[in-house]
Amino acid sequence: MPDVLTWGSADEDDFEVDVDTVSIADLWDRVTGTQPDPPWWLVILVGLIALGAVLHGPTWRVARNVVTIAHEGGHALIALVTGRKLDGIKLHSDTSGVTVSRGKPHGPGMVFTAMAGYMTPPLLGLLFAALLAGGRITLMLWFSLALLAAMLVMIRNAYGVLSIVATGAIIFGVSWLGGAKIQAGFAYLAALFLLFAAARPVVELQRMRSRHMAPSSDADQLAHLTGVPGLAWVTLFAAVALGALLTGGLLLVPDSGSVPDLPALPAAPDQ
């Protein structure tokens, strides 16, 4: 690093401190700074990929793990916020998961904890969309890493650890090694996937409830806790998912100035 000499001094100790200070400052600027918006075609491309991942069955069975991570992470976060004791989180290869917390078996803390699962993926996607709309691409990626690191501490099974570590490794690799377009494309893909994907588990939930295959689902637990029918909670989950999709989509739609104008048609010759 030839330019290091311009930052140091003749004293060796002062030189080391200056280097450390600059490195931390550079890292902070890199994480919190703004990046240029990606080209319009990249936003459209990753949007189609995200939608395809939700609609294509085999791809969805793999990608749904991301939604499960957000779902169980939401349960865990609200359990802690409401004063419950979090015992652990398990993620399974069939994309199901379970979060175990201890505390009062009723009351607001239990209600909000049960509500959080299906509402977290769309709200997280909306938060990501807001960060990206402000040009905070790197911050969004590193915020995701921080959430995964916090969640890893509470994982209690091997598959769960593998899921969290693999997801984190991909995000870290993109944010640290990827170029500007790769980072932007990946960040927009993640946000749009969460926004598109949030509604499908709600549909699957109601389908299983209608077949009496999910007697202990979040909606049915909420019905038991509050006396409000389970279908009303499913409707709430769907409304949040749809609202987040519409709002997040508006935030992420390419700016009109970045879309090239179509060539004008030639004028008809005078007769």
mmCIF file of N, CA and C in Angstrom, residues 176-257:
data_model
loop_
_atom_site.group_PDB
_atom_site.id
_atom_site.type_symbol
_atom_site.label_atom_id
_atom_site.label_comp_id
_atom_site.label_asym_id
_atom_site.label_seq_id
_atom_site.Cartn_x
_atom_site.Cartn_y
_atom_site.Cartn_z
ATOM 1 N N TRP A 176 -18.744 -8.159 0.071
ATOM 2 C CA TRP A 176 -17.318 -7.887 0.215
ATOM 3 C C TRP A 176 -16.553 -8.016 -1.096
ATOM 4 N N LEU A 177 -16.991 -8.947 -1.931
ATOM 5 C CA LEU A 177 -16.228 -9.232 -3.147
ATOM 6 C C LEU A 177 -16.936 -8.783 -4.423
ATOM 7 N N GLY A 178 -18.225 -8.628 -4.389
ATOM 8 C CA GLY A 178 -18.970 -8.305 -5.600
ATOM 9 C C GLY A 178 -18.816 -6.861 -6.020
ATOM 10 N N GLY A 179 -18.929 -6.635 -7.314
ATOM 11 C CA GLY A 179 -18.915 -5.278 -7.834
ATOM 12 C C GLY A 179 -20.224 -4.566 -7.555
ATOM 13 N N ALA A 180 -20.305 -3.316 -7.970
ATOM 14 C CA ALA A 180 -21.476 -2.492 -7.658
ATOM 15 C C ALA A 180 -22.755 -3.089 -8.230
ATOM 16 N N LYS A 181 -22.723 -3.539 -9.474
ATOM 17 C CA LYS A 181 -23.928 -4.084 -10.091
ATOM 18 C C LYS A 181 -24.323 -5.415 -9.452
ATOM 19 N N ILE A 182 -23.336 -6.225 -9.098
ATOM 20 C CA ILE A 182 -23.647 -7.505 -8.453
ATOM 21 C C ILE A 182 -24.283 -7.269 -7.088
ATOM 22 N N GLN A 183 -23.710 -6.359 -6.304
ATOM 23 C CA GLN A 183 -24.293 -6.048 -5.005
ATOM 24 C C GLN A 183 -25.709 -5.507 -5.150
ATOM 25 N N ALA A 184 -25.895 -4.574 -6.064
ATOM 26 C CA ALA A 184 -27.217 -3.985 -6.254
ATOM 27 C C ALA A 184 -28.230 -5.036 -6.715
ATOM 28 N N GLY A 185 -27.827 -5.846 -7.681
ATOM 29 C CA GLY A 185 -28.734 -6.876 -8.177
ATOM 30 C C GLY A 185 -29.120 -7.861 -7.090
ATOM 31 N N PHE A 186 -28.155 -8.275 -6.284
ATOM 32 C CA PHE A 186 -28.440 -9.228 -5.214
ATOM 33 C C PHE A 186 -29.341 -8.602 -4.158
ATOM 34 N N ALA A 187 -29.060 -7.354 -3.776
ATOM 35 C CA ALA A 187 -29.859 -6.677 -2.758
ATOM 36 C C ALA A 187 -31.301 -6.506 -3.227
ATOM 37 N N TYR A 188 -31.482 -6.074 -4.470
ATOM 38 C CA TYR A 188 -32.839 -5.917 -4.996
ATOM 39 C C TYR A 188 -33.523 -7.274 -5.119
ATOM 40 N N LEU A 189 -32.786 -8.300 -5.480
ATOM 41 C CA LEU A 189 -33.356 -9.642 -5.563
ATOM 42 C C LEU A 189 -33.867 -10.096 -4.200
ATOM 43 N N ALA A 190 -33.072 -9.865 -3.151
ATOM 44 C CA ALA A 190 -33.473 -10.278 -1.804
ATOM 45 C C ALA A 190 -34.727 -9.542 -1.351
ATOM 46 N N ALA A 191 -34.749 -8.219 -1.563
ATOM 47 C CA ALA A 191 -35.912 -7.433 -1.133
ATOM 48 C C ALA A 191 -37.163 -7.837 -1.908
ATOM 49 N N LEU A 192 -37.041 -7.961 -3.214
ATOM 50 C CA LEU A 192 -38.203 -8.308 -4.035
ATOM 51 C C LEU A 192 -38.667 -9.732 -3.759
ATOM 52 N N PHE A 193 -37.734 -10.628 -3.481
ATOM 53 C CA PHE A 193 -38.140 -11.999 -3.155
ATOM 54 C C PHE A 193 -38.975 -12.021 -1.881
ATOM 55 N N LEU A 194 -38.525 -11.323 -0.834
ATOM 56 C CA LEU A 194 -39.309 -11.292 0.406
ATOM 57 C C LEU A 194 -40.685 -10.686 0.168
ATOM 58 N N LEU A 195 -40.752 -9.644 -0.635
ATOM 59 C CA LEU A 195 -42.038 -9.004 -0.901
ATOM 60 C C LEU A 195 -42.977 -9.927 -1.679
ATOM 61 N N PHE A 196 -42.448 -10.591 -2.699
ATOM 62 C CA PHE A 196 -43.270 -11.525 -3.470
ATOM 63 C C PHE A 196 -43.610 -12.777 -2.656
ATOM 64 N N ALA A 197 -42.636 -13.266 -1.887
ATOM 65 C CA ALA A 197 -42.781 -14.555 -1.220
ATOM 66 C C ALA A 197 -43.682 -14.507 0.003
ATOM 67 N N ALA A 198 -43.884 -13.333 0.577
ATOM 68 C CA ALA A 198 -44.601 -13.247 1.850
ATOM 69 C C ALA A 198 -46.032 -13.772 1.759
ATOM 70 N N ALA A 199 -46.659 -13.620 0.600
ATOM 71 C CA ALA A 199 -48.059 -14.013 0.480
ATOM 72 C C ALA A 199 -48.239 -15.524 0.326
ATOM 73 N N ARG A 200 -47.284 -16.206 -0.276
ATOM 74 C CA ARG A 200 -47.497 -17.635 -0.555
ATOM 75 C C ARG A 200 -47.647 -18.466 0.715
ATOM 76 N N PRO A 201 -46.827 -18.269 1.764
ATOM 77 C CA PRO A 201 -47.048 -19.053 2.988
ATOM 78 C C PRO A 201 -48.415 -18.793 3.620
ATOM 79 N N VAL A 202 -48.954 -17.585 3.440
ATOM 80 C CA VAL A 202 -50.287 -17.287 3.981
ATOM 81 C C VAL A 202 -51.342 -18.098 3.234
ATOM 82 N N VAL A 203 -51.206 -18.170 1.909
ATOM 83 C CA VAL A 203 -52.128 -18.987 1.122
ATOM 84 C C VAL A 203 -52.007 -20.453 1.524
ATOM 85 N N GLU A 204 -50.789 -20.924 1.679
ATOM 86 C CA GLU A 204 -50.568 -22.311 2.090
ATOM 87 C C GLU A 204 -51.147 -22.569 3.479
ATOM 88 N N LEU A 205 -51.020 -21.584 4.367
ATOM 89 C CA LEU A 205 -51.566 -21.714 5.719
ATOM 90 C C LEU A 205 -53.073 -21.921 5.667
ATOM 91 N N GLN A 206 -53.786 -21.086 4.920
ATOM 92 C CA GLN A 206 -55.242 -21.210 4.870
ATOM 93 C C GLN A 206 -55.669 -22.496 4.177
ATOM 94 N N ARG A 207 -54.910 -22.917 3.170
ATOM 95 C CA ARG A 207 -55.240 -24.178 2.505
ATOM 96 C C ARG A 207 -55.126 -25.342 3.492
ATOM 97 N N MET A 208 -54.077 -25.342 4.312
ATOM 98 C CA MET A 208 -53.919 -26.403 5.306
ATOM 99 C C MET A 208 -54.981 -26.300 6.395
ATOM 100 N N ARG A 209 -55.345 -25.092 6.783
ATOM 101 C CA ARG A 209 -56.389 -24.927 7.794
ATOM 102 C C ARG A 209 -57.726 -25.442 7.280
ATOM 103 N N SER A 210 -58.024 -25.191 6.003
ATOM 104 C CA SER A 210 -59.296 -25.636 5.431
ATOM 105 C C SER A 210 -59.379 -27.152 5.368
ATOM 106 N N ARG A 211 -58.221 -27.805 5.357
ATOM 107 C CA ARG A 211 -58.177 -29.276 5.329
ATOM 108 C C ARG A 211 -57.938 -29.849 6.717
ATOM 109 N N HIS A 212 -57.970 -28.991 7.735
ATOM 110 C CA HIS A 212 -57.756 -29.392 9.132
ATOM 111 C C HIS A 212 -56.399 -30.066 9.326
ATOM 112 N N MET A 213 -55.391 -29.550 8.608
ATOM 113 C CA MET A 213 -54.043 -30.112 8.691
ATOM 114 C C MET A 213 -53.107 -29.254 9.536
ATOM 115 N N ALA A 214 -53.599 -28.133 10.071
ATOM 116 C CA ALA A 214 -52.735 -27.244 10.857
ATOM 117 C C ALA A 214 -53.477 -26.756 12.096
ATOM 118 N N PRO A 215 -53.832 -27.670 13.001
ATOM 119 C CA PRO A 215 -54.622 -27.264 14.171
ATOM 120 C C PRO A 215 -53.883 -26.347 15.136
ATOM 121 N N SER A 216 -52.552 -26.335 15.076
ATOM 122 C CA SER A 216 -51.774 -25.498 16.002
ATOM 123 C C SER A 216 -51.022 -24.393 15.255
ATOM 124 N N SER A 217 -51.573 -23.953 14.123
ATOM 125 C CA SER A 217 -50.930 -22.884 13.349
ATOM 126 C C SER A 217 -50.947 -21.583 14.137
ATOM 127 N N ASP A 218 -50.160 -20.618 13.665
ATOM 128 C CA ASP A 218 -50.119 -19.314 14.332
ATOM 129 C C ASP A 218 -51.510 -18.686 14.395
ATOM 130 N N ALA A 219 -52.275 -18.797 13.299
ATOM 131 C CA ALA A 219 -53.616 -18.212 13.270
ATOM 132 C C ALA A 219 -54.526 -18.868 14.297
ATOM 133 N N ASP A 220 -54.434 -20.178 14.439
ATOM 134 C CA ASP A 220 -55.289 -20.880 15.396
ATOM 135 C C ASP A 220 -54.839 -20.628 16.833
ATOM 136 N N GLN A 221 -53.548 -20.486 17.051
ATOM 137 C CA GLN A 221 -53.081 -20.108 18.381
ATOM 138 C C GLN A 221 -53.591 -18.719 18.746
ATOM 139 N N LEU A 222 -53.569 -17.798 17.787
ATOM 140 C CA LEU A 222 -54.078 -16.448 18.034
ATOM 141 C C LEU A 222 -55.581 -16.476 18.295
ATOM 142 N N ALA A 223 -56.305 -17.345 17.585
ATOM 143 C CA ALA A 223 -57.738 -17.479 17.830
ATOM 144 C C ALA A 223 -57.989 -17.962 19.255
ATOM 145 N N HIS A 224 -57.189 -18.892 19.716
ATOM 146 C CA HIS A 224 -57.324 -19.401 21.087
ATOM 147 C C HIS A 224 -56.982 -18.319 22.106
ATOM 148 N N LEU A 225 -55.973 -17.494 21.808
ATOM 149 C CA LEU A 225 -55.526 -16.470 22.754
ATOM 150 C C LEU A 225 -56.477 -15.286 22.821
ATOM 151 N N THR A 226 -57.096 -14.947 21.698
ATOM 152 C CA THR A 226 -57.864 -13.700 21.623
ATOM 153 C C THR A 226 -59.364 -13.886 21.436
ATOM 154 N N GLY A 227 -59.780 -15.045 20.987
ATOM 155 C CA GLY A 227 -61.187 -15.247 20.670
ATOM 156 C C GLY A 227 -61.567 -14.744 19.289
ATOM 157 N N VAL A 228 -60.624 -14.135 18.585
ATOM 158 C CA VAL A 228 -60.858 -13.685 17.208
ATOM 159 C C VAL A 228 -60.655 -14.876 16.275
ATOM 160 N N PRO A 229 -61.577 -15.134 15.349
ATOM 161 C CA PRO A 229 -61.453 -16.325 14.491
ATOM 162 C C PRO A 229 -60.122 -16.385 13.747
ATOM 163 N N GLY A 230 -59.660 -17.605 13.514
ATOM 164 C CA GLY A 230 -58.389 -17.795 12.823
ATOM 165 C C GLY A 230 -58.380 -17.193 11.434
ATOM 166 N N LEU A 231 -59.534 -17.252 10.734
ATOM 167 C CA LEU A 231 -59.611 -16.704 9.388
ATOM 168 C C LEU A 231 -59.342 -15.199 9.394
ATOM 169 N N ALA A 232 -59.741 -14.516 10.462
ATOM 170 C CA ALA A 232 -59.479 -13.078 10.556
ATOM 171 C C ALA A 232 -57.986 -12.807 10.654
ATOM 172 N N TRP A 233 -57.268 -13.659 11.340
ATOM 173 C CA TRP A 233 -55.812 -13.485 11.452
ATOM 174 C C TRP A 233 -55.137 -13.786 10.123
ATOM 175 N N VAL A 234 -55.624 -14.803 9.427
ATOM 176 C CA VAL A 234 -55.087 -15.095 8.090
ATOM 177 C C VAL A 234 -55.316 -13.903 7.169
ATOM 178 N N THR A 235 -56.491 -13.292 7.270
ATOM 179 C CA THR A 235 -56.784 -12.116 6.454
ATOM 180 C C THR A 235 -55.843 -10.973 6.791
ATOM 181 N N LEU A 236 -55.545 -10.790 8.071
ATOM 182 C CA LEU A 236 -54.594 -9.753 8.476
ATOM 183 C C LEU A 236 -53.217 -10.021 7.891
ATOM 184 N N PHE A 237 -52.767 -11.271 7.985
ATOM 185 C CA PHE A 237 -51.458 -11.625 7.422
ATOM 186 C C PHE A 237 -51.422 -11.322 5.924
ATOM 187 N N ALA A 238 -52.497 -11.677 5.226
ATOM 188 C CA ALA A 238 -52.551 -11.441 3.778
ATOM 189 C C ALA A 238 -52.554 -9.948 3.466
ATOM 190 N N ALA A 239 -53.279 -9.161 4.270
ATOM 191 C CA ALA A 239 -53.345 -7.714 4.030
ATOM 192 C C ALA A 239 -51.979 -7.069 4.229
ATOM 193 N N VAL A 240 -51.256 -7.505 5.258
ATOM 194 C CA VAL A 240 -49.913 -6.963 5.499
ATOM 195 C C VAL A 240 -48.983 -7.329 4.348
ATOM 196 N N ALA A 241 -49.059 -8.583 3.885
ATOM 197 C CA ALA A 241 -48.207 -9.021 2.773
ATOM 198 C C ALA A 241 -48.511 -8.224 1.508
ATOM 199 N N LEU A 242 -49.800 -8.033 1.207
ATOM 200 C CA LEU A 242 -50.181 -7.290 0.003
ATOM 201 C C LEU A 242 -49.790 -5.822 0.120
ATOM 202 N N GLY A 243 -50.023 -5.233 1.288
ATOM 203 C CA GLY A 243 -49.661 -3.832 1.486
ATOM 204 C C GLY A 243 -48.168 -3.598 1.363
ATOM 205 N N ALA A 244 -47.378 -4.505 1.940
ATOM 206 C CA ALA A 244 -45.922 -4.382 1.843
ATOM 207 C C ALA A 244 -45.457 -4.535 0.404
ATOM 208 N N LEU A 245 -46.084 -5.467 -0.339
ATOM 209 C CA LEU A 245 -45.709 -5.676 -1.744
ATOM 210 C C LEU A 245 -45.982 -4.424 -2.568
ATOM 211 N N LEU A 246 -47.144 -3.831 -2.387
ATOM 212 C CA LEU A 246 -47.495 -2.640 -3.168
ATOM 213 C C LEU A 246 -46.597 -1.461 -2.804
ATOM 214 N N THR A 247 -46.392 -1.253 -1.503
ATOM 215 C CA THR A 247 -45.555 -0.130 -1.072
ATOM 216 C C THR A 247 -44.101 -0.343 -1.461
ATOM 217 N N GLY A 248 -43.590 -1.548 -1.203
ATOM 218 C CA GLY A 248 -42.210 -1.841 -1.562
ATOM 219 C C GLY A 248 -41.976 -1.787 -3.052
ATOM 220 N N GLY A 249 -42.970 -2.248 -3.823
ATOM 221 C CA GLY A 249 -42.841 -2.176 -5.274
ATOM 222 C C GLY A 249 -42.736 -0.745 -5.770
ATOM 223 N N LEU A 250 -43.521 0.145 -5.171
ATOM 224 C CA LEU A 250 -43.449 1.556 -5.558
ATOM 225 C C LEU A 250 -42.088 2.155 -5.208
ATOM 226 N N LEU A 251 -41.524 1.724 -4.083
ATOM 227 C CA LEU A 251 -40.218 2.242 -3.690
ATOM 228 C C LEU A 251 -39.112 1.766 -4.620
ATOM 229 N N LEU A 252 -39.260 0.548 -5.137
ATOM 230 C CA LEU A 252 -38.185 -0.052 -5.925
ATOM 231 C C LEU A 252 -38.361 0.121 -7.431
ATOM 232 N N VAL A 253 -39.504 0.644 -7.862
ATOM 233 C CA VAL A 253 -39.704 0.800 -9.304
ATOM 234 C C VAL A 253 -38.639 1.748 -9.858
ATOM 235 N N PRO A 254 -38.052 1.426 -11.001
ATOM 236 C CA PRO A 254 -36.993 2.278 -11.552
ATOM 237 C C PRO A 254 -37.468 3.701 -11.776
ATOM 238 N N ASP A 255 -36.592 4.638 -11.476
ATOM 239 C CA ASP A 255 -36.896 6.040 -11.704
ATOM 240 C C ASP A 255 -37.111 6.280 -13.200
ATOM 241 N N SER A 256 -38.088 7.122 -13.512
ATOM 242 C CA SER A 256 -38.408 7.364 -14.923
ATOM 243 C C SER A 256 -37.228 7.928 -15.701
ATOM 244 N N GLY A 257 -36.333 8.634 -14.989
ATOM 245 C CA GLY A 257 -35.179 9.197 -15.672
ATOM 246 C C GLY A 257 -34.153 8.166 -16.086
#
